[in-house]
Short mmCIF file of C-alpha atoms in Angstrom, two decimals:
data_model
loop_
_atom_site.label_atom_id
_atom_site.label_comp_id
_atom_site.label_asym_id
_atom_site.label_seq_id
_atom_site.Cartn_x
_atom_site.Cartn_y
_atom_site.Cartn_z
CA UNK A 1 95.10 114.71 105.28
CA UNK A 2 97.83 114.21 107.88
CA UNK A 3 98.42 110.86 109.54
CA UNK A 4 100.09 109.98 112.81
CA UNK A 5 100.84 106.38 113.72
CA UNK A 6 101.32 105.28 117.31
CA UNK A 7 101.12 102.28 119.60
CA UNK A 8 104.29 100.42 118.75
CA UNK A 9 106.55 98.89 121.35
CA UNK A 10 108.32 95.80 122.59
CA UNK A 11 106.26 92.66 123.15
CA UNK A 12 106.99 88.99 123.64
CA UNK A 13 106.04 86.44 121.04
CA UNK A 14 102.40 85.48 121.44
CA UNK A 15 101.48 88.87 122.80
CA UNK A 16 99.29 91.64 121.42
CA UNK A 17 99.56 95.29 120.47
CA UNK A 18 97.12 97.80 119.05
CA UNK A 19 98.37 100.40 116.62
CA UNK A 20 96.51 103.62 115.94
CA UNK A 21 96.57 105.87 112.89
CA UNK A 22 95.04 109.22 113.74
CA UNK A 23 94.07 111.48 110.86
CA UNK A 24 93.46 115.17 110.61
CA UNK A 25 91.63 116.71 107.70
CA UNK A 26 88.27 116.57 106.08
CA UNK A 27 86.24 113.67 104.74
CA UNK A 28 88.37 111.03 106.45
CA UNK A 29 85.53 108.56 106.04
CA UNK A 30 86.05 108.61 102.27
CA UNK A 31 89.68 107.47 102.46
CA UNK A 32 91.01 103.97 102.23
CA UNK A 33 93.58 103.51 105.00
CA UNK A 34 96.24 100.86 104.81
CA UNK A 35 98.93 99.55 107.10
CA UNK A 36 102.31 98.64 105.67
CA UNK A 37 105.42 97.45 107.44
CA UNK A 38 109.11 97.48 106.75
CA UNK A 39 111.57 95.16 108.43
CA UNK A 40 115.29 95.96 108.48
CA UNK A 41 116.86 95.33 105.09
CA UNK A 42 113.54 94.51 103.47
CA UNK A 43 111.07 96.32 101.26
CA UNK A 44 107.94 97.88 102.64
CA UNK A 45 105.10 95.36 102.47
CA UNK A 46 101.34 95.42 102.63
CA UNK A 47 99.66 94.36 105.87
CA UNK A 48 95.97 95.30 105.71
CA UNK A 49 93.57 97.89 104.35
CA UNK A 50 90.11 99.15 105.18
CA UNK A 51 87.95 101.02 102.69
CA UNK A 52 86.23 104.28 103.54
CA UNK A 53 82.56 103.87 102.81
CA UNK A 54 82.09 100.10 102.66
CA UNK A 55 84.67 99.36 105.37
CA UNK A 56 85.68 96.30 103.37
CA UNK A 57 88.96 94.90 104.56
CA UNK A 58 91.78 92.82 103.15
CA UNK A 59 94.82 91.26 104.78
CA UNK A 60 98.18 89.91 103.76
CA UNK A 61 98.31 86.14 104.04
CA UNK A 62 101.02 86.39 106.69
CA UNK A 63 98.75 88.24 109.14
CA UNK A 64 95.29 86.94 108.24
CA UNK A 65 93.57 85.48 111.27
CA UNK A 66 95.91 87.28 113.69
CA UNK A 67 95.49 90.99 112.84
CA UNK A 68 92.26 92.98 112.69
CA UNK A 69 91.94 96.39 111.03
CA UNK A 70 89.08 98.68 112.01
CA UNK A 71 88.18 102.35 111.87
CA UNK A 72 86.31 104.93 113.87
CA UNK A 73 85.21 107.68 111.50
CA UNK A 74 84.02 109.86 114.36
CA UNK A 75 87.46 109.79 115.97
CA UNK A 76 89.19 109.85 112.55
CA UNK A 77 91.29 106.89 113.58
CA UNK A 78 92.16 103.52 112.08
CA UNK A 79 93.34 100.72 114.33
CA UNK A 80 95.39 97.60 113.78
CA UNK A 81 94.88 95.01 116.49
CA UNK A 82 97.79 92.60 116.35
CA UNK A 83 97.43 89.29 118.17
CA UNK A 84 99.60 86.19 118.41
CA UNK A 85 102.60 88.25 117.44
CA UNK A 86 105.67 86.51 116.04
CA UNK A 87 109.29 87.67 115.85
CA UNK A 88 108.86 87.99 112.09
CA UNK A 89 106.25 90.71 112.70
CA UNK A 90 109.08 92.97 113.90
CA UNK A 91 109.10 96.04 111.68
CA UNK A 92 108.31 99.72 111.45
CA UNK A 93 104.59 99.98 110.75
CA UNK A 94 103.27 102.78 108.58
CA UNK A 95 99.75 103.89 107.84
CA UNK A 96 98.83 105.42 104.50
CA UNK A 97 95.68 106.89 103.00
CA UNK A 98 94.17 107.46 99.59
CA UNK A 99 90.84 108.61 98.22
CA UNK A 100 91.52 107.72 94.61
CA UNK A 101 93.36 104.42 94.49
CA UNK A 102 91.62 101.64 92.61
CA UNK A 103 90.93 98.35 94.33
CA UNK A 104 93.62 96.35 92.58
CA UNK A 105 96.31 98.86 93.51
CA UNK A 106 95.59 99.04 97.22
CA UNK A 107 98.35 96.63 98.35
CA UNK A 108 100.95 98.74 96.53
CA UNK A 109 102.83 101.56 98.23
CA UNK A 110 102.57 103.62 95.06
CA UNK A 111 98.80 103.97 95.46
CA UNK A 112 99.04 106.31 98.45
CA UNK A 113 99.33 110.05 98.66
CA UNK A 114 99.53 110.38 102.41
CA UNK A 115 101.77 108.61 104.91
CA UNK A 116 102.24 108.58 108.64
CA UNK A 117 105.69 108.64 110.22
CA UNK A 118 105.86 105.00 111.30
CA UNK A 119 105.84 103.24 114.64
CA UNK A 120 108.28 100.49 115.63
CA UNK A 121 107.02 97.07 116.70
CA UNK A 122 109.56 94.66 118.15
CA UNK A 123 108.56 91.10 118.97
CA UNK A 124 111.01 89.15 121.09
CA UNK A 125 111.26 85.38 120.98
#
């Protein structure tokens, strides 16, 4: 599967953005898709995931209550709605996908076979 992330940009603190991760390939609905982010000088960190079949979701504590992950399996797209953005949300956001990762491994970057190219989100104070 190939992934393409989009939707990043510059926004003021308190604002909103919606990121998209468009996938090409078969059986997209069977993949877990996860958003990660990487701020300058920091390691890539987990943001949120959504399972394929069950659509169960999980969020990092830092974004819970502000971000919402969803998917449209007809459009082969996963979305990340980001609300109440803070300057510390500034990062390059990446989407990743896996069919085989076990539940406990999903927040880890090593669980994913497929990655999008990243989209930059900048939140000004």
